[in-house]
Amino acid sequence: MNTIQLKNALPDVFSEVRDIKSDIWRKDVTFEKGKTYLIKAESGLGKSSLCSYIYGYRADFSGNIFFDEAEVKNIKRKKWDKIRSKHSSLLFQELRLFPELTALENIRLKNNLTHHKTESEIDSMFDRLGISDKKDQPIGKMSWGQQQRVAIIRSLCQPFDFLILDEPISHLDDNNAKIITELIHEEVRAQHAGLIVTSIGKDLPMDYSQILSL
Amino acid sequence: MNLVWKLLKQNISKGQFAGFFIANLIGLTIVLLGLQFYLDINPLFSEKDTIMKRDFLVLTKQVGIYNTLNPQASGFSAEEIKNIENTSFATQVGAFTASRYKVFGGISTNQGGFNTEMFFESVPDDFIDVKTDRWKFSPDDEFVPIILPKNYLDLYNFGFAEARSMPKLSQSVIGMVNFNITISGKWQHKEFKGQIAGFSNRINTILVPESFMKWANENYGEQAVSNPSRLMVEVNNPADPNIASFLKKNNYEVEGENSAVSKMSYFLKIMVGIVIAIGIIICALAFFVLTLSIYLLLEKNMEKLRNLRLIGYAKSVVVRPYELMAIGMNLAILTLAIASVLVIRIKYSDIVRNVWSEFEGSDIMITLIAGICIFLLLSSLNIVIIRRKVK
């Protein structure tokens, strides 16, 4: 997968709104592999909707979204399974971790599927993000900031052409944001992937190829 | 432990599944037990007799003063036979043919022997289901196969042999004994060896093959041909109330306990049908409980299933634990149900043997196959339900 292309796309909820000032909705936008994008928006402008369209779990939009040549609305369920484990990775704004499992089990659940990282690589990511002492703690007992870091590790445990981060550092301090930026930058560069980050104010500090406002 | 299973086993209600398990076990056991019992017991009403499984009535006319004075009237005329054939309940009518020649039969043993005058009758071969290929005759044969009423054997075993301290004879031993038979008429006679081909509970006469009867009547028959005094009627349903009213209207009688046996067999079928139906209803209810439990479980875990799908797990992988769980439970139920049937069967076999010493029981195979079919049906329904529920 080399490009994600939006052609005149608009969430159905905005179909009544006449004058939309957006760099994305009702425009032709192309996200390319190897480049980095920041999408800035106030809340309520369809940030998470955009992520869900690109990740194939909602389709309540008009217009078209293409992965290379393929229309996302035509992609079959099995193909999505493959996309979600090999071609694109999403950090959900609501994280979608499993509170019954420990932090490490949450990571393994993903890595058992992709076999992308070794145990020691996972350990070192926990170390770098400063939560190695929380590895065996159930997710339900961790703070949101800690959960966010676990979810970031999980999103890196797979090969991807595009990494999509929906408000990755909303509950993290600047120091942690810096460490996460480094980690993500390394991974994206190593996989020569595209990066799409959304933000409602607190940006992941990085030099972006393009900044769009929603 | 498999992490997917660790996640998905959350919210499993042990109580609900235990309820399903017990209910379905009871239901399936009743279904299979009913089936097995029917298969085991059915021969008592059908195959044991040499006259076959189909339902027969033997009709005679009521004996009254009129018949006594006028022998012709006690037979069935061609018109009367036609009438019976045309009724709704009769599927086939066969007449008894009486011998029109003299018959002497006897046994000679080392201790002496006895001889007696006797008679033969025959019915069309189609009405006879003897499990040997001996039920045939050609004029060159030295042997004549004979079917005797079971009463005769009982009379010998429990009356004559008892009183004279002679050995009792089983059906198989009798089958090896040869009788001397002499038929005579038209100033000639011929000797045969009679061989018992079987015993009948239903037909109270001494039967020989129709081919023999025809040949003997032609060559030795002296008396005039008379109307048959007894008819065999094959009926599609012995409990049909039309039969009773028809018989009453025409002053016909049903001979012996034939109709009682048929009715018992019919009632057995009804009873087993009811029992199996109850079992099926219990199974269906249990299946309903399981379906609801699975729905509830899936509903409670829908968020987890959805998130698993979103991190890249295929549908087949996330539904597999539930499918395996359903199949596992059904398999355990099948195994236990079949085990229960086998145990209960041993118990009831003993009881049945008290009244029917030749009880052998039929094969367990049909019951086994029925159980496996129910298992496959339930399991595939479970799988369909699970796959439909999870998107």
PDB file of C-alpha atoms in Angstrom, chain A residues 14-189:
ATOM      1  CA  PHE A  14     -21.768  16.978   7.892  1.00  0.00           C
ATOM      2  CA  SER A  15     -23.810  16.489   4.734  1.00  0.00           C
ATOM      3  CA  GLU A  16     -26.177  19.315   5.756  1.00  0.00           C
ATOM      4  CA  VAL A  17     -23.367  21.769   6.533  1.00  0.00           C
ATOM      5  CA  ARG A  18     -22.811  24.081   3.564  1.00  0.00           C
ATOM      6  CA  ASP A  19     -19.569  26.002   4.072  1.00  0.00           C
ATOM      7  CA  ILE A  20     -17.014  23.563   5.341  1.00  0.00           C
ATOM      8  CA  LYS A  21     -13.549  25.059   5.703  1.00  0.00           C
ATOM      9  CA  SER A  22     -11.330  22.038   5.769  1.00  0.00           C
ATOM     10  CA  ASP A  23      -8.130  20.864   4.080  1.00  0.00           C
ATOM     11  CA  ILE A  24      -9.531  17.333   3.948  1.00  0.00           C
ATOM     12  CA  TRP A  25     -13.332  17.117   3.765  1.00  0.00           C
ATOM     13  CA  ARG A  26     -14.691  17.625   0.252  1.00  0.00           C
ATOM     14  CA  LYS A  27     -11.103  17.925  -1.053  1.00  0.00           C
ATOM     15  CA  ASP A  28      -8.725  15.647  -2.893  1.00  0.00           C
ATOM     16  CA  VAL A  29      -5.991  14.681  -0.463  1.00  0.00           C
ATOM     17  CA  THR A  30      -3.310  12.051  -0.877  1.00  0.00           C
ATOM     18  CA  PHE A  31      -1.250  10.606   1.964  1.00  0.00           C
ATOM     19  CA  GLU A  32       1.956   9.028   0.699  1.00  0.00           C
ATOM     20  CA  LYS A  33       4.107   6.317   2.146  1.00  0.00           C
ATOM     21  CA  GLY A  34       7.345   7.700   3.605  1.00  0.00           C
ATOM     22  CA  LYS A  35       5.901  11.082   4.522  1.00  0.00           C
ATOM     23  CA  THR A  36       4.553  12.485   7.790  1.00  0.00           C
ATOM     24  CA  TYR A  37       1.259  14.322   8.238  1.00  0.00           C
ATOM     25  CA  LEU A  38      -0.235  16.230  11.127  1.00  0.00           C
ATOM     26  CA  ILE A  39      -3.984  16.759  11.145  1.00  0.00           C
ATOM     27  CA  LYS A  40      -5.001  19.514  13.526  1.00  0.00           C
ATOM     28  CA  ALA A  41      -8.576  19.973  14.536  1.00  0.00           C
ATOM     29  CA  GLU A  42     -10.835  21.056  17.283  1.00  0.00           C
ATOM     30  CA  SER A  43     -12.935  18.302  18.713  1.00  0.00           C
ATOM     31  CA  GLY A  44     -16.122  17.435  16.861  1.00  0.00           C
ATOM     32  CA  LEU A  45     -14.749  17.972  13.358  1.00  0.00           C
ATOM     33  CA  GLY A  46     -14.524  14.303  12.428  1.00  0.00           C
ATOM     34  CA  LYS A  47     -10.990  13.399  13.425  1.00  0.00           C
ATOM     35  CA  SER A  48     -11.795   9.976  14.811  1.00  0.00           C
ATOM     36  CA  SER A  49     -14.290   9.459  12.006  1.00  0.00           C
ATOM     37  CA  LEU A  50     -11.459   9.932   9.504  1.00  0.00           C
ATOM     38  CA  CYS A  51      -9.393   7.311  11.361  1.00  0.00           C
ATOM     39  CA  SER A  52     -12.306   4.880  11.420  1.00  0.00           C
ATOM     40  CA  TYR A  53     -12.911   5.282   7.679  1.00  0.00           C
ATOM     41  CA  ILE A  54      -9.261   4.636   6.914  1.00  0.00           C
ATOM     42  CA  TYR A  55      -9.284   1.649   9.288  1.00  0.00           C
ATOM     43  CA  GLY A  56     -12.431   0.193   7.777  1.00  0.00           C
ATOM     44  CA  TYR A  57     -14.761  -0.044  10.757  1.00  0.00           C
ATOM     45  CA  ARG A  58     -17.108   2.719   9.742  1.00  0.00           C
ATOM     46  CA  ALA A  59     -18.355   3.686   6.315  1.00  0.00           C
ATOM     47  CA  ASP A  60     -20.810   6.490   7.025  1.00  0.00           C
ATOM     48  CA  PHE A  61     -19.285   8.918   4.523  1.00  0.00           C
ATOM     49  CA  SER A  62     -19.892  10.154   1.022  1.00  0.00           C
ATOM     50  CA  GLY A  63     -17.185  10.497  -1.622  1.00  0.00           C
ATOM     51  CA  ASN A  64     -14.350   8.017  -2.002  1.00  0.00           C
ATOM     52  CA  ILE A  65     -11.326   6.813  -0.124  1.00  0.00           C
ATOM     53  CA  PHE A  66      -8.754   4.731  -2.008  1.00  0.00           C
ATOM     54  CA  PHE A  67      -5.897   2.536  -0.872  1.00  0.00           C
ATOM     55  CA  ASP A  68      -3.754   2.766  -4.009  1.00  0.00           C
ATOM     56  CA  GLU A  69      -6.425   1.787  -6.561  1.00  0.00           C
ATOM     57  CA  ALA A  70      -8.852   0.044  -4.230  1.00  0.00           C
ATOM     58  CA  GLU A  71     -12.015   1.715  -2.917  1.00  0.00           C
ATOM     59  CA  VAL A  72     -12.180   1.070   0.817  1.00  0.00           C
ATOM     60  CA  LYS A  73     -15.924   0.446   0.752  1.00  0.00           C
ATOM     61  CA  ASN A  74     -15.293  -2.496  -1.599  1.00  0.00           C
ATOM     62  CA  ILE A  75     -12.601  -4.123   0.471  1.00  0.00           C
ATOM     63  CA  LYS A  76     -13.687  -7.519   1.749  1.00  0.00           C
ATOM     64  CA  ARG A  77     -13.652  -8.484   5.416  1.00  0.00           C
ATOM     65  CA  LYS A  78     -10.765 -10.934   5.034  1.00  0.00           C
ATOM     66  CA  LYS A  79      -8.701  -8.342   3.226  1.00  0.00           C
ATOM     67  CA  TRP A  80      -9.256  -5.951   6.146  1.00  0.00           C
ATOM     68  CA  ASP A  81      -7.859  -8.571   8.530  1.00  0.00           C
ATOM     69  CA  LYS A  82      -4.709  -8.592   6.434  1.00  0.00           C
ATOM     70  CA  ILE A  83      -4.542  -4.792   6.164  1.00  0.00           C
ATOM     71  CA  ARG A  84      -4.943  -4.407   9.928  1.00  0.00           C
ATOM     72  CA  SER A  85      -2.142  -6.832  10.697  1.00  0.00           C
ATOM     73  CA  LYS A  86       0.299  -6.089   7.860  1.00  0.00           C
ATOM     74  CA  HIS A  87      -0.294  -2.738   6.171  1.00  0.00           C
ATOM     75  CA  SER A  88      -1.715  -0.169   8.498  1.00  0.00           C
ATOM     76  CA  SER A  89      -1.691   0.339  12.244  1.00  0.00           C
ATOM     77  CA  LEU A  90      -3.991   2.591  14.225  1.00  0.00           C
ATOM     78  CA  LEU A  91      -3.628   3.970  17.719  1.00  0.00           C
ATOM     79  CA  PHE A  92      -7.266   4.385  18.735  1.00  0.00           C
ATOM     80  CA  GLN A  93      -8.153   7.542  20.586  1.00  0.00           C
ATOM     81  CA  GLU A  94     -10.125   5.346  22.985  1.00  0.00           C
ATOM     82  CA  LEU A  95      -7.159   2.912  23.020  1.00  0.00           C
ATOM     83  CA  ARG A  96      -9.290  -0.278  22.871  1.00  0.00           C
ATOM     84  CA  LEU A  97      -7.054  -2.197  25.233  1.00  0.00           C
ATOM     85  CA  PHE A  98      -8.444  -5.207  27.096  1.00  0.00           C
ATOM     86  CA  PRO A  99      -8.832  -4.276  30.770  1.00  0.00           C
ATOM     87  CA  GLU A 100      -8.919  -7.953  31.883  1.00  0.00           C
ATOM     88  CA  LEU A 101      -5.429  -8.578  30.542  1.00  0.00           C
ATOM     89  CA  THR A 102      -2.123  -7.254  31.850  1.00  0.00           C
ATOM     90  CA  ALA A 103      -0.123  -4.687  29.880  1.00  0.00           C
ATOM     91  CA  LEU A 104       2.229  -7.348  28.565  1.00  0.00           C
ATOM     92  CA  GLU A 105      -0.631  -9.685  27.642  1.00  0.00           C
ATOM     93  CA  ASN A 106      -2.260  -6.889  25.664  1.00  0.00           C
ATOM     94  CA  ILE A 107       0.965  -6.466  23.703  1.00  0.00           C
ATOM     95  CA  ARG A 108       1.396 -10.219  23.209  1.00  0.00           C
ATOM     96  CA  LEU A 109      -2.157 -10.552  21.963  1.00  0.00           C
ATOM     97  CA  LYS A 110      -1.158  -8.372  19.014  1.00  0.00           C
ATOM     98  CA  ASN A 111       2.379  -9.693  18.622  1.00  0.00           C
ATOM     99  CA  ASN A 112       1.203 -13.339  18.672  1.00  0.00           C
ATOM    100  CA  LEU A 113      -0.721 -12.466  15.545  1.00  0.00           C
ATOM    101  CA  THR A 114       2.040 -10.603  13.706  1.00  0.00           C
ATOM    102  CA  HIS A 115       5.222 -12.055  15.289  1.00  0.00           C
ATOM    103  CA  HIS A 116       6.752  -8.698  14.501  1.00  0.00           C
ATOM    104  CA  LYS A 117       8.734  -7.997  17.690  1.00  0.00           C
ATOM    105  CA  THR A 118      10.851 -10.216  19.878  1.00  0.00           C
ATOM    106  CA  GLU A 119      10.264 -10.420  23.624  1.00  0.00           C
ATOM    107  CA  SER A 120      13.421  -8.378  24.260  1.00  0.00           C
ATOM    108  CA  GLU A 121      12.348  -5.695  21.789  1.00  0.00           C
ATOM    109  CA  ILE A 122       9.037  -5.424  23.614  1.00  0.00           C
ATOM    110  CA  ASP A 123      10.842  -5.258  26.946  1.00  0.00           C
ATOM    111  CA  SER A 124      13.064  -2.447  25.737  1.00  0.00           C
ATOM    112  CA  MET A 125      10.041  -0.451  24.528  1.00  0.00           C
ATOM    113  CA  PHE A 126       8.443  -0.806  27.976  1.00  0.00           C
ATOM    114  CA  ASP A 127      11.763   0.377  29.443  1.00  0.00           C
ATOM    115  CA  ARG A 128      12.027   3.398  27.189  1.00  0.00           C
ATOM    116  CA  LEU A 129       8.475   4.506  27.940  1.00  0.00           C
ATOM    117  CA  GLY A 130       9.066   4.106  31.672  1.00  0.00           C
ATOM    118  CA  ILE A 131       6.365   1.536  32.373  1.00  0.00           C
ATOM    119  CA  SER A 132       8.434  -1.634  32.658  1.00  0.00           C
ATOM    120  CA  ASP A 133       7.302  -1.990  36.283  1.00  0.00           C
ATOM    121  CA  LYS A 134       3.649  -2.034  35.122  1.00  0.00           C
ATOM    122  CA  LYS A 135       4.072  -4.899  32.635  1.00  0.00           C
ATOM    123  CA  ASP A 136       2.195  -7.449  34.727  1.00  0.00           C
ATOM    124  CA  GLN A 137      -0.458  -5.098  36.009  1.00  0.00           C
ATOM    125  CA  PRO A 138      -3.992  -5.406  34.586  1.00  0.00           C
ATOM    126  CA  ILE A 139      -4.774  -2.562  32.195  1.00  0.00           C
ATOM    127  CA  GLY A 140      -7.884  -1.740  34.207  1.00  0.00           C
ATOM    128  CA  LYS A 141      -5.698  -0.626  37.119  1.00  0.00           C
ATOM    129  CA  MET A 142      -3.466   1.724  35.121  1.00  0.00           C
ATOM    130  CA  SER A 143      -3.826   5.457  34.563  1.00  0.00           C
ATOM    131  CA  TRP A 144      -4.914   6.725  31.153  1.00  0.00           C
ATOM    132  CA  GLY A 145      -1.429   8.070  30.435  1.00  0.00           C
ATOM    133  CA  GLN A 146       0.088   4.684  31.203  1.00  0.00           C
ATOM    134  CA  GLN A 147      -2.550   2.941  29.093  1.00  0.00           C
ATOM    135  CA  GLN A 148      -1.774   5.326  26.238  1.00  0.00           C
ATOM    136  CA  ARG A 149       1.843   4.231  26.291  1.00  0.00           C
ATOM    137  CA  VAL A 150       0.867   0.546  26.280  1.00  0.00           C
ATOM    138  CA  ALA A 151      -1.410   1.190  23.314  1.00  0.00           C
ATOM    139  CA  ILE A 152       1.429   2.956  21.470  1.00  0.00           C
ATOM    140  CA  ILE A 153       3.674  -0.077  22.007  1.00  0.00           C
ATOM    141  CA  ARG A 154       0.891  -2.310  20.700  1.00  0.00           C
ATOM    142  CA  SER A 155       0.475  -0.180  17.584  1.00  0.00           C
ATOM    143  CA  LEU A 156       4.175  -0.653  16.832  1.00  0.00           C
ATOM    144  CA  CYS A 157       4.007  -4.456  17.120  1.00  0.00           C
ATOM    145  CA  GLN A 158       3.193  -5.024  13.471  1.00  0.00           C
ATOM    146  CA  PRO A 159       4.529  -4.259  10.033  1.00  0.00           C
ATOM    147  CA  PHE A 160       2.833  -1.255   8.465  1.00  0.00           C
ATOM    148  CA  ASP A 161       2.843   1.031   5.427  1.00  0.00           C
ATOM    149  CA  PHE A 162       0.929   3.669   7.352  1.00  0.00           C
ATOM    150  CA  LEU A 163       0.897   4.384  11.081  1.00  0.00           C
ATOM    151  CA  ILE A 164      -2.123   6.408  12.191  1.00  0.00           C
ATOM    152  CA  LEU A 165      -2.028   7.928  15.671  1.00  0.00           C
ATOM    153  CA  ASP A 166      -5.249   9.455  16.969  1.00  0.00           C
ATOM    154  CA  GLU A 167      -4.243  11.954  19.679  1.00  0.00           C
ATOM    155  CA  PRO A 168      -1.253   9.912  20.872  1.00  0.00           C
ATOM    156  CA  ILE A 169      -0.071  12.186  23.684  1.00  0.00           C
ATOM    157  CA  SER A 170      -3.263  13.742  24.961  1.00  0.00           C
ATOM    158  CA  HIS A 171      -2.527  12.591  28.518  1.00  0.00           C
ATOM    159  CA  LEU A 172       1.266  12.635  28.532  1.00  0.00           C
ATOM    160  CA  ASP A 173       3.858  15.110  29.768  1.00  0.00           C
ATOM    161  CA  ASP A 174       6.407  16.752  27.458  1.00  0.00           C
ATOM    162  CA  ASN A 175       9.231  14.458  28.459  1.00  0.00           C
ATOM    163  CA  ASN A 176       7.217  11.347  27.653  1.00  0.00           C
ATOM    164  CA  ALA A 177       6.003  12.993  24.442  1.00  0.00           C
ATOM    165  CA  LYS A 178       9.605  13.456  23.397  1.00  0.00           C
ATOM    166  CA  ILE A 179      10.529   9.830  24.109  1.00  0.00           C
ATOM    167  CA  ILE A 180       7.470   8.618  22.212  1.00  0.00           C
ATOM    168  CA  THR A 181       8.283  10.864  19.271  1.00  0.00           C
ATOM    169  CA  GLU A 182      11.762   9.343  19.067  1.00  0.00           C
ATOM    170  CA  LEU A 183      10.440   5.811  19.268  1.00  0.00           C
ATOM    171  CA  ILE A 184       7.788   6.395  16.635  1.00  0.00           C
ATOM    172  CA  HIS A 185      10.193   8.186  14.365  1.00  0.00           C
ATOM    173  CA  GLU A 186      12.623   5.264  14.488  1.00  0.00           C
ATOM    174  CA  GLU A 187       9.900   2.737  13.703  1.00  0.00           C
ATOM    175  CA  VAL A 188       8.399   4.757  10.861  1.00  0.00           C
ATOM    176  CA  ARG A 189      11.797   5.339   9.294  1.00  0.00           C
TER     177      ARG A 189
END
